PDB file of C-alpha atoms in Angstrom:
ATOM      1  CA  UNK E1094       0.000   0.000   0.000  1.00 62.00           C
ATOM      2  CA  UNK E1095       1.300   3.438  -0.918  1.00 69.00           C
ATOM      3  CA  UNK E1096       1.764   5.929   1.871  1.00 80.00           C
ATOM      4  CA  UNK E1097       0.775   9.575   1.481  1.00 77.00           C
ATOM      5  CA  UNK E1098       4.392  10.658   0.978  1.00 82.00           C
ATOM      6  CA  UNK E1099       4.904   7.947  -1.655  1.00 84.00           C
ATOM      7  CA  UNK E1100       1.751   8.993  -3.501  1.00 82.00           C
ATOM      8  CA  UNK E1101       2.771  12.667  -3.427  1.00 83.00           C
ATOM      9  CA  UNK E1102       6.247  11.743  -4.653  1.00 86.00           C
ATOM     10  CA  UNK E1103       4.742   9.722  -7.492  1.00 89.00           C
ATOM     11  CA  UNK E1104       2.417  12.588  -8.453  1.00 87.00           C
ATOM     12  CA  UNK E1105       5.374  15.013  -8.428  1.00 88.00           C
ATOM     13  CA  UNK E1106       7.274  12.633 -10.703  1.00 91.00           C
ATOM     14  CA  UNK E1107       4.319  12.347 -13.100  1.00 92.00           C
ATOM     15  CA  UNK E1108       3.945  16.127 -13.125  1.00 92.00           C
ATOM     16  CA  UNK E1109       7.634  16.573 -13.959  1.00 94.00           C
ATOM     17  CA  UNK E1110       7.408  13.998 -16.748  1.00 95.00           C
ATOM     18  CA  UNK E1111       4.442  15.824 -18.304  1.00 95.00           C
ATOM     19  CA  UNK E1112       6.285  19.164 -17.956  1.00 94.00           C
ATOM     20  CA  UNK E1113       9.395  17.752 -19.612  1.00 97.00           C
ATOM     21  CA  UNK E1114       7.207  16.307 -22.383  1.00 97.00           C
ATOM     22  CA  UNK E1115       5.691  19.772 -22.930  1.00 95.00           C
ATOM     23  CA  UNK E1116       9.091  21.443 -23.086  1.00 96.00           C
ATOM     24  CA  UNK E1117      10.464  18.699 -25.336  1.00 97.00           C
ATOM     25  CA  UNK E1118       7.460  19.066 -27.650  1.00 97.00           C
ATOM     26  CA  UNK E1119       8.124  22.778 -28.051  1.00 96.00           C
ATOM     27  CA  UNK E1120      11.875  22.295 -28.581  1.00 97.00           C
ATOM     28  CA  UNK E1121      11.497  19.401 -31.017  1.00 97.00           C
ATOM     29  CA  UNK E1122       8.772  21.292 -32.847  1.00 96.00           C
ATOM     30  CA  UNK E1123      11.098  24.273 -33.205  1.00 96.00           C
ATOM     31  CA  UNK E1124      13.886  22.084 -34.557  1.00 97.00           C
ATOM     32  CA  UNK E1125      11.642  20.200 -36.993  1.00 96.00           C
ATOM     33  CA  UNK E1126      10.004  23.459 -38.105  1.00 95.00           C
ATOM     34  CA  UNK E1127      13.421  24.978 -38.769  1.00 96.00           C
ATOM     35  CA  UNK E1128      14.494  21.926 -40.803  1.00 96.00           C
ATOM     36  CA  UNK E1129      11.292  22.074 -42.884  1.00 94.00           C
ATOM     37  CA  UNK E1130      11.796  25.815 -43.351  1.00 94.00           C
ATOM     38  CA  UNK E1131      15.360  25.428 -44.599  1.00 94.00           C
ATOM     39  CA  UNK E1132      14.311  22.569 -46.887  1.00 93.00           C
ATOM     40  CA  UNK E1133      11.475  24.696 -48.280  1.00 92.00           C
ATOM     41  CA  UNK E1134      13.851  27.614 -48.885  1.00 90.00           C
ATOM     42  CA  UNK E1135      16.229  25.346 -50.796  1.00 91.00           C
ATOM     43  CA  UNK E1136      13.599  23.518 -52.876  1.00 90.00           C
ATOM     44  CA  UNK E1137      11.013  26.279 -53.417  1.00 84.00           C
ATOM     45  CA  UNK E1138      11.278  29.744 -54.827  1.00 81.00           C
ATOM     46  CA  UNK E1139       8.356  31.045 -52.751  1.00 87.00           C
ATOM     47  CA  UNK E1140       9.926  32.408 -49.563  1.00 89.00           C
ATOM     48  CA  UNK E1141       6.548  33.650 -48.295  1.00 89.00           C
ATOM     49  CA  UNK E1142       5.114  30.108 -48.396  1.00 88.00           C
ATOM     50  CA  UNK E1143       8.204  28.768 -46.610  1.00 90.00           C
ATOM     51  CA  UNK E1144       7.849  31.396 -43.884  1.00 89.00           C
ATOM     52  CA  UNK E1145       4.118  30.715 -43.559  1.00 87.00           C
ATOM     53  CA  UNK E1146       4.883  26.999 -43.171  1.00 89.00           C
ATOM     54  CA  UNK E1147       7.480  27.773 -40.490  1.00 91.00           C
ATOM     55  CA  UNK E1148       5.010  29.855 -38.492  1.00 88.00           C
ATOM     56  CA  UNK E1149       2.292  27.253 -38.850  1.00 87.00           C
ATOM     57  CA  UNK E1150       4.475  24.291 -37.828  1.00 91.00           C
ATOM     58  CA  UNK E1151       6.094  26.165 -34.961  1.00 91.00           C
ATOM     59  CA  UNK E1152       2.745  27.469 -33.742  1.00 87.00           C
ATOM     60  CA  UNK E1153       1.266  23.970 -33.667  1.00 88.00           C
ATOM     61  CA  UNK E1154       4.168  22.591 -31.644  1.00 92.00           C
ATOM     62  CA  UNK E1155       3.900  25.492 -29.194  1.00 89.00           C
ATOM     63  CA  UNK E1156       0.155  24.862 -28.838  1.00 86.00           C
ATOM     64  CA  UNK E1157       0.697  21.180 -28.087  1.00 91.00           C
ATOM     65  CA  UNK E1158       3.511  21.965 -25.647  1.00 92.00           C
ATOM     66  CA  UNK E1159       1.333  24.542 -23.857  1.00 87.00           C
ATOM     67  CA  UNK E1160      -1.457  21.999 -23.502  1.00 88.00           C
ATOM     68  CA  UNK E1161       0.933  19.549 -21.855  1.00 92.00           C
ATOM     69  CA  UNK E1162       2.246  22.248 -19.509  1.00 89.00           C
ATOM     70  CA  UNK E1163      -1.309  23.188 -18.512  1.00 86.00           C
ATOM     71  CA  UNK E1164      -2.038  19.513 -17.843  1.00 89.00           C
ATOM     72  CA  UNK E1165       1.006  19.326 -15.574  1.00 89.00           C
ATOM     73  CA  UNK E1166      -0.122  22.432 -13.689  1.00 85.00           C
ATOM     74  CA  UNK E1167      -3.591  20.985 -13.219  1.00 86.00           C
ATOM     75  CA  UNK E1168      -2.225  17.667 -11.952  1.00 86.00           C
ATOM     76  CA  UNK E1169       0.105  19.435  -9.537  1.00 82.00           C
ATOM     77  CA  UNK E1170      -2.537  21.801  -8.179  1.00 81.00           C
ATOM     78  CA  UNK E1171      -5.450  19.394  -7.896  1.00 80.00           C
ATOM     79  CA  UNK E1172      -3.540  16.377  -6.608  1.00 79.00           C
ATOM     80  CA  UNK E1173      -0.935  17.986  -4.361  1.00 75.00           C
ATOM     81  CA  UNK E1174      -1.857  21.490  -3.205  1.00 69.00           C
ATOM     82  CA  UNK E1175      -5.579  22.187  -3.546  1.00 77.00           C
ATOM     83  CA  UNK E1176      -5.400  25.417  -1.518  1.00 81.00           C
ATOM     84  CA  UNK E1177      -7.254  28.572  -2.495  1.00 85.00           C
ATOM     85  CA  UNK E1178      -3.985  30.308  -3.342  1.00 85.00           C
ATOM     86  CA  UNK E1179      -2.689  27.455  -5.528  1.00 81.00           C
ATOM     87  CA  UNK E1180      -6.028  27.247  -7.355  1.00 83.00           C
ATOM     88  CA  UNK E1181      -5.925  31.025  -7.941  1.00 87.00           C
ATOM     89  CA  UNK E1182      -2.372  30.751  -9.321  1.00 83.00           C
ATOM     90  CA  UNK E1183      -3.481  27.853 -11.526  1.00 83.00           C
ATOM     91  CA  UNK E1184      -6.424  29.912 -12.796  1.00 87.00           C
ATOM     92  CA  UNK E1185      -4.033  32.716 -13.750  1.00 89.00           C
ATOM     93  CA  UNK E1186      -1.646  30.337 -15.497  1.00 82.00           C
ATOM     94  CA  UNK E1187      -4.476  28.636 -17.377  1.00 81.00           C
ATOM     95  CA  UNK E1188      -5.944  32.004 -18.385  1.00 87.00           C
ATOM     96  CA  UNK E1189      -2.604  33.224 -19.760  1.00 85.00           C
ATOM     97  CA  UNK E1190      -1.890  29.964 -21.575  1.00 79.00           C
ATOM     98  CA  UNK E1191      -5.440  29.845 -22.946  1.00 81.00           C
ATOM     99  CA  UNK E1192      -5.035  33.371 -24.293  1.00 85.00           C
ATOM    100  CA  UNK E1193      -1.730  32.338 -25.890  1.00 81.00           C
ATOM    101  CA  UNK E1194      -3.371  29.243 -27.379  1.00 78.00           C
ATOM    102  CA  UNK E1195      -6.232  31.265 -28.858  1.00 80.00           C
ATOM    103  CA  UNK E1196      -3.785  33.819 -30.244  1.00 82.00           C
ATOM    104  CA  UNK E1197      -1.655  31.100 -31.819  1.00 78.00           C
ATOM    105  CA  UNK E1198      -4.734  29.372 -33.267  1.00 77.00           C
ATOM    106  CA  UNK E1199      -5.824  32.660 -34.833  1.00 80.00           C
ATOM    107  CA  UNK E1200      -2.336  33.160 -36.286  1.00 77.00           C
ATOM    108  CA  UNK E1201      -2.112  29.611 -37.660  1.00 76.00           C
ATOM    109  CA  UNK E1202      -5.617  29.026 -38.959  1.00 75.00           C
ATOM    110  CA  UNK E1203      -6.806  32.589 -39.555  1.00 75.00           C
ATOM    111  CA  UNK E1204      -9.929  31.948 -37.468  1.00 73.00           C
ATOM    112  CA  UNK E1205     -10.941  31.562 -33.847  1.00 71.00           C
ATOM    113  CA  UNK E1206     -11.024  27.984 -32.499  1.00 67.00           C
ATOM    114  CA  UNK E1207     -14.816  28.017 -32.137  1.00 71.00           C
ATOM    115  CA  UNK E1208     -15.390  29.061 -35.747  1.00 72.00           C
ATOM    116  CA  UNK E1209     -15.876  26.389 -38.388  1.00 71.00           C
ATOM    117  CA  UNK E1210     -13.137  25.417 -40.812  1.00 66.00           C
ATOM    118  CA  UNK E1211     -12.830  27.571 -43.895  1.00 61.00           C
ATOM    119  CA  UNK E1212     -14.251  25.943 -46.983  1.00 56.00           C
ATOM    120  CA  UNK E1213     -13.445  26.656 -50.594  1.00 49.00           C
ATOM    121  CA  UNK E1214     -16.848  27.592 -51.971  1.00 45.00           C
TER     122      UNK E1214
END
C-alpha cells in the first residue's frame, strides 16, 4: 500500500514527466520546423510560403507543448496542493496559456477555435 508521501512523490514525478514532455514538444517542434523551413527555402522559390509553413508548424508545436504544460499544472494543483492560493495561481496560469493558445490558433488558422473550418466555396 502506498503511503501519502509515496503517492505525493509519485504525483510530483508524473507532473515533472508531463512538464518535460511539454518542453520537449516545443523544442522538437522548433527544430523540426526549422528543418522544414530550410528545406522549403532550398527547394522552393516562394519564400513567403516557406515562412508561412514555419510559423504554422512552430505554432502547432507550441500549442501542443502549452497543452501539456497546462495539464502538468492541473495535476500538480489538484492532486498535491488544492489550496485557495494554488487554485488562484493555476487559474491565472491557465488564463494566460489559454489566451496564448487562442492567439496562436488565430495566427495559424486565420480563425478563432470556435469558428468552423474555412471551406473553398
